[in-house]
Coordinates of C-alpha atoms and ligand atoms in Angstrom, one line a residue:
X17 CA 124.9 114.7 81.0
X18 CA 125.7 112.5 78.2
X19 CA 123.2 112.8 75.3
X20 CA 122.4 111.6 71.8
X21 CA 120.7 112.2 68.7
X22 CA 120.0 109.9 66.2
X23 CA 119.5 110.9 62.4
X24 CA 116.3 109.0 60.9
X25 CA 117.8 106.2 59.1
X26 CA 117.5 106.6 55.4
X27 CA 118.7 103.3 54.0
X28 CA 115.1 102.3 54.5
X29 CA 113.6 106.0 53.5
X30 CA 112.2 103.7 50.4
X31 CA 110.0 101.5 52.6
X32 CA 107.2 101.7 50.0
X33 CA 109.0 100.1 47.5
X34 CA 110.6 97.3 49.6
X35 CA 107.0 96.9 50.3
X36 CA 106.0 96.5 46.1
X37 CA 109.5 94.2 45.9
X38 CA 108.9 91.6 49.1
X39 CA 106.1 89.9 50.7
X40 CA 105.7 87.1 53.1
X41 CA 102.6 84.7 52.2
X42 CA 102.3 83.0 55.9
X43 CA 99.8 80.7 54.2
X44 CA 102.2 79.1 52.4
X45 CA 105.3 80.2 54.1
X46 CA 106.8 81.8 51.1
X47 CA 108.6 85.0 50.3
X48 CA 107.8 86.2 46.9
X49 CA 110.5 88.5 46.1
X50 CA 110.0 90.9 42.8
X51 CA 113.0 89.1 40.6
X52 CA 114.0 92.4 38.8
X53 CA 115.1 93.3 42.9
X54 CA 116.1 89.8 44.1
X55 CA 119.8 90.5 44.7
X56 CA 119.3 94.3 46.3
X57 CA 120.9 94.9 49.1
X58 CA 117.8 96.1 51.2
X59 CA 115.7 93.6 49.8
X60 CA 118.0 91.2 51.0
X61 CA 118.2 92.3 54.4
X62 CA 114.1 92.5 54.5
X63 CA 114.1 88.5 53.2
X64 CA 117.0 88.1 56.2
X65 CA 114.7 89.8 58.9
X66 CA 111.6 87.7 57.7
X67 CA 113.2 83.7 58.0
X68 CA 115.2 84.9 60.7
X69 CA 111.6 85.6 62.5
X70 CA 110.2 82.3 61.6
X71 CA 113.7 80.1 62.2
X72 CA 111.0 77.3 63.4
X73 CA 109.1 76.6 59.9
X74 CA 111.3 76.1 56.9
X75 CA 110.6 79.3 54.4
X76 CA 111.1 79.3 50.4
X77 CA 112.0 82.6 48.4
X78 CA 110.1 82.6 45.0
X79 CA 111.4 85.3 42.7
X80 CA 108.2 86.7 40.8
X81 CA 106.9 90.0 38.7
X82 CA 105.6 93.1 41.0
X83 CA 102.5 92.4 39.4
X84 CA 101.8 89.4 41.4
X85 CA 103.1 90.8 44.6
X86 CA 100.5 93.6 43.7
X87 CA 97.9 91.5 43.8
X88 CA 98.4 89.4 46.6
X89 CA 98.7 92.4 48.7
X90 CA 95.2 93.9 46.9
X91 CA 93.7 90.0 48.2
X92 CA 94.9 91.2 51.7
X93 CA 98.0 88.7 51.8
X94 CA 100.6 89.1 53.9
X95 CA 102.9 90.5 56.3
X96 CA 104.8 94.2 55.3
X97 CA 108.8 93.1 55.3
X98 CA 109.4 96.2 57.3
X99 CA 106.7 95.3 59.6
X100 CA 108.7 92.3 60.9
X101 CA 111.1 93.9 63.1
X102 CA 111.0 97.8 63.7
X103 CA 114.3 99.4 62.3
X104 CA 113.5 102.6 64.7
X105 CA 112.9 100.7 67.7
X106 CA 115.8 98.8 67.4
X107 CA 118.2 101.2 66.7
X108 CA 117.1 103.5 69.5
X109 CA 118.0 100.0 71.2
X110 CA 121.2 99.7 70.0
X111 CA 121.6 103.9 70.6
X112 CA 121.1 102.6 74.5
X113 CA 123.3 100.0 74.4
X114 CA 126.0 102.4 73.3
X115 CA 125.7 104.9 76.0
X116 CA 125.3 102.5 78.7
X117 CA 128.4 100.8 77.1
X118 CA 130.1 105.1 77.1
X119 CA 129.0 105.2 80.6
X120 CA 130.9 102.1 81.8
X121 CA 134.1 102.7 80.1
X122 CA 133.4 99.0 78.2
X123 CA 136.1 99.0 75.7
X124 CA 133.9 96.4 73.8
X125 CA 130.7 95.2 73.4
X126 CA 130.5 91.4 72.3
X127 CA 126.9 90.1 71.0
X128 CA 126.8 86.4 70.9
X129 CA 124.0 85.1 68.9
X130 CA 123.7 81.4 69.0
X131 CA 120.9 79.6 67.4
X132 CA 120.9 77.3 70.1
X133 CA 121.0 79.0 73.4
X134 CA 119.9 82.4 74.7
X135 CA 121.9 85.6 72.8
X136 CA 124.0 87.5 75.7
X137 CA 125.2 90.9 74.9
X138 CA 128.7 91.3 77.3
X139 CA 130.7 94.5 77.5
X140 CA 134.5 94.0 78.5
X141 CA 135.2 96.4 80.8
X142 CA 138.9 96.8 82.4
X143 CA 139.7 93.9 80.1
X144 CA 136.9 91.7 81.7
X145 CA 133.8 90.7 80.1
X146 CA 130.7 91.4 82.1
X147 CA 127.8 89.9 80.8
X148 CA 124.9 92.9 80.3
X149 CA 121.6 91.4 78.7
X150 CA 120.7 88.3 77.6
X151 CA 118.0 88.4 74.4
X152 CA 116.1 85.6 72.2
X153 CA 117.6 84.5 68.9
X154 CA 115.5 86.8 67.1
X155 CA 115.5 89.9 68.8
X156 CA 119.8 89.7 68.8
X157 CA 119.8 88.7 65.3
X158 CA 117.5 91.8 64.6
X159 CA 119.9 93.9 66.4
X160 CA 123.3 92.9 64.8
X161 CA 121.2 93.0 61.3
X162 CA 119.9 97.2 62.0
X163 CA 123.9 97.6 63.5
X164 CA 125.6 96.9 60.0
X165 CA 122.8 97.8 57.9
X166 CA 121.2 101.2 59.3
X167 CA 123.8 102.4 61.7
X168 CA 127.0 101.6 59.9
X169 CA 129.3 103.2 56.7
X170 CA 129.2 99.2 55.4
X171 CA 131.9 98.2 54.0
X172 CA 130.0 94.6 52.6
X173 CA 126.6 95.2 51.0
X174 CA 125.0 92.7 53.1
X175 CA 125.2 91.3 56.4
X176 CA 126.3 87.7 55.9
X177 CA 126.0 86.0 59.1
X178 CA 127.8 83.3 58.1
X179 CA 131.1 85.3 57.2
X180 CA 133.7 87.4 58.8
X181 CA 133.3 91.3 58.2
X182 CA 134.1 94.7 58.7
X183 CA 132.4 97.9 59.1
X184 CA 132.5 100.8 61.1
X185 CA 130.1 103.2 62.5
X186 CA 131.8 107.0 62.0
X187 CA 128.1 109.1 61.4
X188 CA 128.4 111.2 64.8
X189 CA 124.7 111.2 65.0
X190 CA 124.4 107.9 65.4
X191 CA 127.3 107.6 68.3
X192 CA 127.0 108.8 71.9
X193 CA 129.2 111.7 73.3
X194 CA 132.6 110.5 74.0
X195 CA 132.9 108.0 71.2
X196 CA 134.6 108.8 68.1
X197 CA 133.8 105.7 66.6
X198 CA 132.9 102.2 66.7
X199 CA 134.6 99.5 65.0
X200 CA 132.5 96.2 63.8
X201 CA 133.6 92.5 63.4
X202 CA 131.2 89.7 63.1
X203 CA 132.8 86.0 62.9
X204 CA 130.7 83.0 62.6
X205 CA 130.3 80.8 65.5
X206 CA 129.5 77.3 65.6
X207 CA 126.0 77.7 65.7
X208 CA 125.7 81.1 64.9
X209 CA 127.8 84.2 65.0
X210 CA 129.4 86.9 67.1
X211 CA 129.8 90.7 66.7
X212 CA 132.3 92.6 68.0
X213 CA 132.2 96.4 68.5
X214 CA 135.3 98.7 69.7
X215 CA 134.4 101.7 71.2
X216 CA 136.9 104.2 70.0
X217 CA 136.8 107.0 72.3
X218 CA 137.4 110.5 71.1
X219 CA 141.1 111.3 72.5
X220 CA 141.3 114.8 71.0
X221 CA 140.9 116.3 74.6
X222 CA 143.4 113.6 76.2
X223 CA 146.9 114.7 76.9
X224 CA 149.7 113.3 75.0
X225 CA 152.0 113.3 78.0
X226 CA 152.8 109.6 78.6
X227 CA 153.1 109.6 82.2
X228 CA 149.5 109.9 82.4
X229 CA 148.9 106.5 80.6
X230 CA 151.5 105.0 84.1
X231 CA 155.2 105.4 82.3
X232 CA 157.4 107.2 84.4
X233 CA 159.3 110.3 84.4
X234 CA 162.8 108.3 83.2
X235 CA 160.8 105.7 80.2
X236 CA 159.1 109.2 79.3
X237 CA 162.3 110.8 78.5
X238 CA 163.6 108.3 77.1
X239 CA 160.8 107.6 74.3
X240 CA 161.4 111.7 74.1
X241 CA 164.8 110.9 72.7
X242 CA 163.5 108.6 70.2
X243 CA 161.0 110.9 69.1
X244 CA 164.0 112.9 68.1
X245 CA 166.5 110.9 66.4
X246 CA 165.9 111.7 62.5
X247 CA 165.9 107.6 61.8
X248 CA 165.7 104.4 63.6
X249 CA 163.1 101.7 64.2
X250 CA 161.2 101.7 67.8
X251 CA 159.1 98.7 68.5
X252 CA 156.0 98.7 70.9
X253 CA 155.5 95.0 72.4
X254 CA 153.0 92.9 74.4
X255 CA 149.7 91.0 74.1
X256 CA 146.4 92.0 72.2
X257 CA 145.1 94.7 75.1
X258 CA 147.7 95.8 76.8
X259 CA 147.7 99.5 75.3
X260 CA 150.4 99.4 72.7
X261 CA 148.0 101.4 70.1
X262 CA 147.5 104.4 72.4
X263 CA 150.7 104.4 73.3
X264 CA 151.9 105.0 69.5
X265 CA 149.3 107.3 68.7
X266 CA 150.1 109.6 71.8
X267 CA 153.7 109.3 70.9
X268 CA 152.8 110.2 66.9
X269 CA 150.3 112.5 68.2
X270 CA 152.9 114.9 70.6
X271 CA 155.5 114.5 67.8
X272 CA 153.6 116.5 65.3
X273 CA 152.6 118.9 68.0
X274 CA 155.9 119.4 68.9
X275 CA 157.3 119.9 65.4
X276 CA 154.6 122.2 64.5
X277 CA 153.6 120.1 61.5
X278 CA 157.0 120.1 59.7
X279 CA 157.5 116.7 59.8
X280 CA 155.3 114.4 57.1
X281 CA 153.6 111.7 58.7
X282 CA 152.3 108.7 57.3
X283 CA 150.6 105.8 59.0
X284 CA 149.8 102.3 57.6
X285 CA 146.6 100.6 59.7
X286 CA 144.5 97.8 59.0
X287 CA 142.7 99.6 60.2
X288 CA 142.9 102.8 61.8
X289 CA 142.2 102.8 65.2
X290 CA 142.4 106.6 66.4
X291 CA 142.6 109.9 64.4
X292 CA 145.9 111.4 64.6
X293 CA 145.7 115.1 63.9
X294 CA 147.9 115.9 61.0
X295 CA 149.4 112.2 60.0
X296 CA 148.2 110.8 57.3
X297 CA 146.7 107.9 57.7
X298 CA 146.5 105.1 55.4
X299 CA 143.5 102.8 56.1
X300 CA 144.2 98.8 54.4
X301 CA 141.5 98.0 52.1
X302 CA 139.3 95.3 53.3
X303 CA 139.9 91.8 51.6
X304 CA 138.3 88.5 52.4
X305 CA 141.0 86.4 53.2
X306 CA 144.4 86.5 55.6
X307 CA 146.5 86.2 52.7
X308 CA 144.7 88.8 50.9
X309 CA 145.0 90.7 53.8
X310 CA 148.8 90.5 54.0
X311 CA 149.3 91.9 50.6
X312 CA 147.1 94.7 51.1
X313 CA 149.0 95.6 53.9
X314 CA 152.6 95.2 52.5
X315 CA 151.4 97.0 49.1
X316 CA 150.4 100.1 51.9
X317 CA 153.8 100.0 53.4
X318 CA 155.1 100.2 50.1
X319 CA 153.0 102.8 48.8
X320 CA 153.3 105.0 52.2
X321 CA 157.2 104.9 51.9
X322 CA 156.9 106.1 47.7
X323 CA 155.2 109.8 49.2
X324 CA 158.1 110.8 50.8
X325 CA 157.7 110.3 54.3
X326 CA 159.8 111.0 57.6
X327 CA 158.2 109.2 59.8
X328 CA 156.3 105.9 59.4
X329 CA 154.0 104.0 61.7
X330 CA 153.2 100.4 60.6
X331 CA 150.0 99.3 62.8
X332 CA 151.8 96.4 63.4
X333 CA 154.9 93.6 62.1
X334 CA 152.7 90.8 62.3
X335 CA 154.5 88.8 59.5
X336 CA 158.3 87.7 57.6
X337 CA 157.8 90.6 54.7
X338 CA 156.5 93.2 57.4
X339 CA 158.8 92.8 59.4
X340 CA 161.6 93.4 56.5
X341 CA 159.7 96.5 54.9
X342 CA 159.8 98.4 58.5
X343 CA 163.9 97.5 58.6
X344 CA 163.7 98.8 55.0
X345 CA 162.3 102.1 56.0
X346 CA 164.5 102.4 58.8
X347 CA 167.4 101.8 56.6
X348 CA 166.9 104.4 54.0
X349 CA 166.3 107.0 56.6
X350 CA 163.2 106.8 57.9
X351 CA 161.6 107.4 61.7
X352 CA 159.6 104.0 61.9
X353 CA 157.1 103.1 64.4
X354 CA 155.6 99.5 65.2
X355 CA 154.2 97.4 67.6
X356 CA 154.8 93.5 67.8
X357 CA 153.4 90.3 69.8
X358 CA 156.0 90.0 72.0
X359 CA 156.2 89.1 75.8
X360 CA 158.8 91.6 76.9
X361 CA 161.2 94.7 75.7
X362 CA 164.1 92.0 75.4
X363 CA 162.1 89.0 73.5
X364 CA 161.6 91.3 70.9
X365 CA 164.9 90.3 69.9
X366 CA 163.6 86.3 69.7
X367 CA 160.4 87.7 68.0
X368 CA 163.0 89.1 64.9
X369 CA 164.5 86.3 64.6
X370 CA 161.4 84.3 64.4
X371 CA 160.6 86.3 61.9
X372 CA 163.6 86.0 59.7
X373 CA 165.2 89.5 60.9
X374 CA 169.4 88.8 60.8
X375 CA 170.9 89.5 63.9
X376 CA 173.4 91.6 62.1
X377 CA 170.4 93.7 61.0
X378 CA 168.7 93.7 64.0
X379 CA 171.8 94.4 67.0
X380 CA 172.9 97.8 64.7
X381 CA 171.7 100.4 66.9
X382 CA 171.4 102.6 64.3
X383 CA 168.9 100.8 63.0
X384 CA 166.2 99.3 65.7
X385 CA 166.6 102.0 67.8
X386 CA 164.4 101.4 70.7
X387 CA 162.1 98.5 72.1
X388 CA 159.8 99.0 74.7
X389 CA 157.1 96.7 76.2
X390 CA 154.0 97.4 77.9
X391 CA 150.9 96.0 79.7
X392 CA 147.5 97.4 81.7
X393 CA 147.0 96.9 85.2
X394 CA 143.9 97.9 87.2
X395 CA 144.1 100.8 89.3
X396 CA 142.7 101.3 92.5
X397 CA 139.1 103.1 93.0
X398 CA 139.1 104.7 96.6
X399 CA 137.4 102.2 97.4
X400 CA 140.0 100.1 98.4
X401 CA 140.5 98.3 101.0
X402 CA 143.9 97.5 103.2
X403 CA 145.8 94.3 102.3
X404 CA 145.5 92.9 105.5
X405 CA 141.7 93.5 106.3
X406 CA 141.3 90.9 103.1
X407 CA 143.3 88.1 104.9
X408 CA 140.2 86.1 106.0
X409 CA 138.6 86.3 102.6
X410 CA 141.8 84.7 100.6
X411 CA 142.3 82.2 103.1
X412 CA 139.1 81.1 102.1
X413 CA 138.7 81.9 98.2
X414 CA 142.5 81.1 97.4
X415 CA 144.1 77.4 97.8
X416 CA 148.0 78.5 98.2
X417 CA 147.3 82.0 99.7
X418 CA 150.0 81.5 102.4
X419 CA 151.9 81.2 99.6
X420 CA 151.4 84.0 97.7
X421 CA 151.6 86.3 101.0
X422 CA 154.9 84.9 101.6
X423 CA 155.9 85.6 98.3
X424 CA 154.7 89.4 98.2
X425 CA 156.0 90.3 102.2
X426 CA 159.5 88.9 101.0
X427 CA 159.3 91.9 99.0
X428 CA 156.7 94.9 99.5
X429 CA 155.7 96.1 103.6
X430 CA 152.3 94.8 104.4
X431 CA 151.3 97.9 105.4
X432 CA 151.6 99.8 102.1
X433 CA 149.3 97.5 100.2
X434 CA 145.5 97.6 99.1
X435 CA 143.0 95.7 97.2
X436 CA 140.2 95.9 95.3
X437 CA 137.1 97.5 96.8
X438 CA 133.4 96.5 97.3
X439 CA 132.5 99.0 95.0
X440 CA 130.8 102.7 94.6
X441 CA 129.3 105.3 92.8
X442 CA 132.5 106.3 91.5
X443 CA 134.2 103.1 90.0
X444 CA 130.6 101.8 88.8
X445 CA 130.6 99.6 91.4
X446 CA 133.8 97.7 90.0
X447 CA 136.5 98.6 92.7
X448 CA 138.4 99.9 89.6
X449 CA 138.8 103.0 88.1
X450 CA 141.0 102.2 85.1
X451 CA 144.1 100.8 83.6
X452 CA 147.9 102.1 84.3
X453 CA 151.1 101.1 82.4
X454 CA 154.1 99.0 83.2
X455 CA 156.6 99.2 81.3
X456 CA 159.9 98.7 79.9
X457 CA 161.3 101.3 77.5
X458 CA 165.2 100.2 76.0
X459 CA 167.0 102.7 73.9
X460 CA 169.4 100.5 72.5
X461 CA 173.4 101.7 72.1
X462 CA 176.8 100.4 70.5
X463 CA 177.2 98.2 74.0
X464 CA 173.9 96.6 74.2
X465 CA 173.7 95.0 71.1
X466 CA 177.3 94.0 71.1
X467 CA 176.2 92.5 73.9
X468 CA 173.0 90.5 72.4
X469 CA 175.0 90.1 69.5
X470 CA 177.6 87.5 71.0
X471 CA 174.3 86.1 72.6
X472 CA 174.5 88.0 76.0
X473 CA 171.3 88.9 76.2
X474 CA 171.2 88.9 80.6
X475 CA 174.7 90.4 80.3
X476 CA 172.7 93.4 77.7
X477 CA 169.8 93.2 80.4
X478 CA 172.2 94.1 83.5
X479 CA 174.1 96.6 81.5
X480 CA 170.5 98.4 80.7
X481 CA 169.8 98.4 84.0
X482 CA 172.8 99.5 85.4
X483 CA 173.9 102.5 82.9
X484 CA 170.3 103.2 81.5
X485 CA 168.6 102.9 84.9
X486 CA 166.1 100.4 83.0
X487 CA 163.3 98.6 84.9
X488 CA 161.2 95.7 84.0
X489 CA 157.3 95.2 84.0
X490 CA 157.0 93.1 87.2
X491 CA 160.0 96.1 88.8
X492 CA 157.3 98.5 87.8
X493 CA 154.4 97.1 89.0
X494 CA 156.2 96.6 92.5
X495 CA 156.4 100.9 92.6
X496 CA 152.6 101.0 92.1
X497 CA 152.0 98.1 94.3
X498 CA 153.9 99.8 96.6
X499 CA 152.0 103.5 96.2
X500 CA 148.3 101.5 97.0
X501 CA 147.8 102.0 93.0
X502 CA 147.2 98.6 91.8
X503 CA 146.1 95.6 94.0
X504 CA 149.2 93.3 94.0
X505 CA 147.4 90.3 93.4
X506 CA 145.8 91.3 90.3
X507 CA 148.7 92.7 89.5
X508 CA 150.5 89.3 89.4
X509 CA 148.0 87.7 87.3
X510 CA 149.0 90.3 84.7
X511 CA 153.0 90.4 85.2
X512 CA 153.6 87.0 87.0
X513 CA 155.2 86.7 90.4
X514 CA 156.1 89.9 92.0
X515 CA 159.1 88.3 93.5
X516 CA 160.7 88.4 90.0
X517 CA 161.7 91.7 91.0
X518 CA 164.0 90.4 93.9
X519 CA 167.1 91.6 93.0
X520 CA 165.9 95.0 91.8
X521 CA 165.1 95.7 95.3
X522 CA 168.7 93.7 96.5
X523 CA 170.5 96.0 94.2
X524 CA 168.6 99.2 95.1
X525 CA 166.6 100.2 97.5
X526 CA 163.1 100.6 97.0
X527 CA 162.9 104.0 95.8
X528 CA 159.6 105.2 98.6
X529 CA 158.1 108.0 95.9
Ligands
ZN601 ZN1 134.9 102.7 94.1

């Protein structure tokens, strides 16, 4: 059983003052605000709460002496600012919201608030977002305000609706079983705003073994021999979503384990997503705009590579002088770490270059070690259902489905093949019970990037696959396809056409385990 408890909130312990410092006159639609306290951060949440409850009728803020408020409030006037919403109420809302979100494995919950329409509160759940409750303006406004305000370490001393923040809920209290955080960002929307929390789940439990996140027994040891070489730069690639972050802090995470805490650690995150027992890890300080942001981040690199480090994981090269400070670490003898945007293992070679890396830098294998590339693909519930018994149903619900089943029986037996399930108790009535990787893991070597180097890149992909046994994404998702693990039709919408892995099975046969 999955419970909770919820520490009284104590940003509002001083509710008697607010109430000496703000009141709503409703007979004049006025907020006199004591102007000794007009720029406090609670008082300005309390003058938030009030217009945001009356968006109909056009309010005024006077800034007055306590005395006044004093004796308006003696003459009976007005309405209490905490009155307006209930804090408790709505954080014990927000508390449920949480646990349902725990309980559904959502990886996110996405309130949209729109002055204009209803609010819906969505969870993405296996990468899809589901939408959960739908609210009025007010109520949704109230909740995103008690989020940042009375649940959150806030980062910004007010909640600005109309500007993009950070914050981050750590207190345990406040958080559900399971989670080990939640991460907050609000961005303005056309007619209102959106926040976004990421439910960081507490991994300290999981295993570090990667073949448990979907790589196999040949991409594990491979990594494995990475994680040994004293220097080199490995590169983690593929979309927003598709696991690269859990992948590196596994990797980090057995590497310490495994040398009992001799090596020094450091990570450079903006920000960090997971704990990693014994690295340190460098959070980027918040700044207001991309630019500003950018610096930050390179100024961390910097400073993380000035303490001595052996190892160095850089969140991610998302930019020219990134991308040349994790070369630079790797070339004075550093173990360097990294994930890019970057559509497979061998693009990451374009990605460099896009990014002003020199292909003589870049092809010494001494110096970007390895580059692998990953994405998620749904697995299976028990749930499932046989390929075949679904043949009625696509005819119907997809246009070119004799299409796609010639496609997929020019490669995979009919007979080996499931989809997605009606649903149960088990899989949350979803048909799916999580996410497994695909992968492609490249250790590069002398050959290889000789290879890429003369611009030979399918000659460099052959070779990999010949002497290193590589396979690709889509050759990967044909094995799970294959085992009933992942439903090949979803699968494709993640990897592309399955029959990209023809000559994988011309050139070998289809290995049955
Ligand atoms: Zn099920």
């Amino acid at each position: 059983m999955v419970t909770s408890t919820f520490q009284q909130d104590t940003q509002f312990q001083s509710d008697g003052d607010l109430e000496q410092v703000v009141l709503f006159d409703d007979r004049e639609n006025v907020i006199l605000i004591s102007k000794d306290h007009v720029f406090q951060a609670h008082v300005r949440s309390a003058v938030q709460r009030i217009k945001s409850s009356h968006k109909d009728s056009p309010i005024t803020e006077r800034h007055v002496g306590m005395d006044e408020i004093a004796k308006r409030r003696l003459d009976g006037v007005g309405q209490k600012a905490e009155n307006v919403i209930d804090k408790t109420e709505m954080q014990q809302h927000a508390a449920a919201l949480f646990l349902r979100a725990v309980k559904m494995k959502a990886s996110d919950i996405h309130i949209r608030v729109s002055e204009r329409g209803r609010c819906q509160v969505l969870f993405r759940i296996h990468n899809d977002l589901t939408q959960i409750e739908q609210h009025p303006y007010t109520w949704a406004h109230a909740l995103c305000t008690t989020i940042y305000h009375s649940m959150a370490d806030v980062s910004d001393a007010t909640f600005e609706e109309g500007s993009r923040q950070d914050a981050r809920i750590g207190n345990k209290n406040k958080l559900p079983q399971g989670l080990d955080g939640i991460r907050i960002a609000t961005t303005p929307m056309v007619d209102g705003f959106v926040m976004v929390l990421r439910m960081l789940y507490d991994a300290s439990g999981a295993s570090n073994d990667l073949r448990e996140l979907g790589y196999n027994a040949n991409q594990t040891a491979r990594i494995a021999f990475l994680k040994r070489r004293p220097t080199g730069l490995n590169l983690v690639a593929g979309p927003t979503g598709s696991g690269k972050s859990t992948t590196l802090q596994r990797t980090l995470a057995s590497l310490i384990e495994e040398t009992e805490g001799t090596r020094h650690v450091i990570t450079v995150e903006d920000p960090p997503e997971y704990p990693i027992p014994g690295a340190v890890q460098t959070p980027v300080t918040n700044a207001p705009t991309e630019e500003l942001r950018a610096a930050a981040f390179q100024q961390a690199i910097k400073g993380a590579m000035r303490v001595d480090p052996d190892i160095i994981m850089i969140g991610e090269i998302r930019d020219t002088p990134s991308a040349r400070l994790a070369f630079q670490a790797a070339m004075t003898g550093h173990q360097v770490w990294s994930t890019l945007h970057a559509n497979g293992a061998f693009h990451t070679v374009d990605r460099l270059v896009d990014l002003g890396v020199s292909l003589e830098l870049m092809t010494d294998p001494a110096i970007l070690s390895g580059m692998i590339c990953q994405r998620l693909l749904k697995t299976l519930c028990t749930c499932k259902r046989p390929f075949k018994s679904m043949f009625d149903h696509y005819k119907e619900h997809r246009p070119n489905f004799d299409e796609d089943l010639n496609r997929i029986t020019s490669i995979l037996d009919i007979d080996d093949l499931y989809a997605q399930g009606p649903g149960c108790d088990a899989c949350n009535q979803t048909g799916i019970l999580g996410r497994t990787v695909v992968a492609e893991v490249v250790v590069t070597d002398n050959t290889m990037m000789g290879l890429i180097k003369v611009g030979k890149l399918n000659d460099a992909i052959e070779y990999w696959k010949r002497e290193h046994k590589g396979i690709t994404m889509v050759e990967h998702a044909i094995l799970k396809a294959q085992k009933g693990l992942v439903d090949p039709l979803l699968s494709e919408s993640i990897v592309g056409p399955l029959d990209g892995g023809k000559s994988f099975l011309q050139s070998a046969a289809l290995p049955k385990a």
